Short mmCIF file of C-alpha atoms in Angstrom, two decimals:
data_model
loop_
_atom_site.label_atom_id
_atom_site.label_comp_id
_atom_site.label_asym_id
_atom_site.label_seq_id
_atom_site.Cartn_x
_atom_site.Cartn_y
_atom_site.Cartn_z
CA UNK A 1 0.00 0.02 -0.09
CA UNK A 2 1.25 3.44 -0.97
CA UNK A 3 -0.49 6.56 0.35
CA UNK A 4 -1.55 9.05 -2.35
CA UNK A 5 -3.08 12.49 -2.56
CA UNK A 6 -6.26 11.25 -4.56
CA UNK A 7 -7.61 8.76 -6.91
CA UNK A 8 -6.14 10.69 -10.02
CA UNK A 9 -2.69 10.55 -8.16
CA UNK A 10 -3.07 6.72 -7.45
CA UNK A 11 -3.93 6.13 -11.22
CA UNK A 12 -1.06 8.27 -12.55
CA UNK A 13 1.44 6.88 -10.11
CA UNK A 14 0.33 3.31 -11.12
CA UNK A 15 0.76 4.22 -14.59
CA UNK A 16 4.08 5.66 -14.42
CA UNK A 17 5.62 2.97 -12.32
CA UNK A 18 4.03 0.03 -14.38
CA UNK A 19 5.08 2.13 -17.60
CA UNK A 20 8.81 2.57 -16.30
CA UNK A 21 9.36 -0.68 -14.43
CA UNK A 22 6.67 -3.24 -15.45
CA UNK A 23 4.05 -5.43 -13.72
CA UNK A 24 2.85 -8.87 -14.29
CA UNK A 25 -0.47 -8.15 -12.79
CA UNK A 26 -2.50 -4.94 -11.63
CA UNK A 27 -5.28 -5.29 -9.07
CA UNK A 28 -7.59 -2.29 -8.70
CA UNK A 29 -10.69 -1.79 -6.28
CA UNK A 30 -13.26 1.03 -6.64
CA UNK A 31 -17.05 1.25 -6.28
CA UNK A 32 -17.02 4.10 -8.93
CA UNK A 33 -17.76 2.77 -12.70
CA UNK A 34 -15.87 5.76 -13.97
CA UNK A 35 -12.74 4.92 -12.00
CA UNK A 36 -13.11 1.27 -13.06
CA UNK A 37 -13.02 2.48 -16.72
CA UNK A 38 -9.91 4.41 -15.99
CA UNK A 39 -8.35 1.45 -14.59
CA UNK A 40 -9.04 -0.62 -17.50
CA UNK A 41 -7.76 2.21 -19.81
CA UNK A 42 -4.49 2.49 -17.61
CA UNK A 43 -4.10 -1.46 -17.88
CA UNK A 44 -4.42 -1.08 -21.95
CA UNK A 45 -1.93 1.73 -21.87
CA UNK A 46 0.64 -0.10 -20.15
CA UNK A 47 -0.24 -3.55 -21.12
CA UNK A 48 -0.82 -5.28 -18.05
CA UNK A 49 -3.57 -7.46 -17.01
CA UNK A 50 -6.13 -6.12 -14.79
CA UNK A 51 -8.06 -7.90 -11.91
CA UNK A 52 -10.78 -5.53 -10.91
CA UNK A 53 -12.46 -5.90 -7.65
CA UNK A 54 -11.90 -9.39 -6.95
CA UNK A 55 -13.17 -10.93 -3.80
CA UNK A 56 -11.07 -13.88 -3.58
CA UNK A 57 -7.58 -15.19 -4.92
CA UNK A 58 -5.84 -13.37 -7.67
CA UNK A 59 -3.93 -15.60 -10.01
CA UNK A 60 -0.67 -13.70 -10.94
CA UNK A 61 0.03 -15.68 -13.91
CA UNK A 62 -3.59 -16.09 -15.17
CA UNK A 63 -2.42 -15.85 -18.74
CA UNK A 64 -0.17 -18.90 -18.46
CA UNK A 65 -2.74 -21.03 -16.92
CA UNK A 66 -4.86 -20.79 -20.28
CA UNK A 67 -1.86 -20.48 -22.86
CA UNK A 68 1.83 -20.28 -23.39
CA UNK A 69 1.89 -16.54 -22.42
CA UNK A 70 3.46 -15.53 -19.18
CA UNK A 71 2.05 -11.90 -18.43
CA UNK A 72 1.59 -9.77 -21.57
CA UNK A 73 4.73 -9.48 -23.31
CA UNK A 74 3.97 -5.53 -23.44
CA UNK A 75 5.95 -4.08 -20.60
CA UNK A 76 9.27 -4.39 -18.88
CA UNK A 77 8.31 -7.00 -16.19
CA UNK A 78 5.97 -8.99 -18.52
CA UNK A 79 8.45 -9.98 -21.22
CA UNK A 80 8.55 -13.69 -20.85
CA UNK A 81 6.95 -16.74 -22.58
CA UNK A 82 6.60 -20.36 -21.74
CA UNK A 83 7.02 -21.59 -25.33
CA UNK A 84 9.42 -21.04 -28.16
CA UNK A 85 10.71 -17.45 -28.45
CA UNK A 86 10.15 -17.71 -32.31
CA UNK A 87 6.51 -18.00 -31.76
CA UNK A 88 6.32 -14.80 -29.45
CA UNK A 89 7.29 -12.03 -31.73
CA UNK A 90 7.17 -8.33 -30.50
CA UNK A 91 3.81 -7.79 -32.08
CA UNK A 92 2.15 -10.21 -29.75
CA UNK A 93 0.70 -8.66 -26.72
CA UNK A 94 -2.05 -10.11 -24.61
CA UNK A 95 -3.79 -7.88 -21.90
CA UNK A 96 -6.74 -8.99 -20.15
CA UNK A 97 -9.46 -7.29 -17.59
CA UNK A 98 -11.70 -9.47 -15.45
CA UNK A 99 -14.18 -8.62 -12.96
CA UNK A 100 -16.26 -10.85 -10.48
CA UNK A 101 -19.88 -11.16 -11.51
CA UNK A 102 -21.94 -10.49 -8.53
CA UNK A 103 -25.26 -12.36 -8.00
CA UNK A 104 -28.25 -11.17 -5.85
#
């Protein structure tokens, strides 16, 4: 946890940190739909999988569970693959966003 001045500050700090250093996954929590959309835009911009408002375990390596990709291939920390490097060219980037479905 890092204390920030505001939601805007938190989002920009996350964007800068992930853009500069990378991340394998990004967890966001909000009750505001606009903030959720901003988290999704951030994730797409810096190529990191987003887990939004999850209420149980977060699979850090969710992409590799269903494919040969480890992370997205699109940021400094997410540049590995579990398959032949000839298959994973720089043009491939996989970014996901997932949310829990809440039932009444």
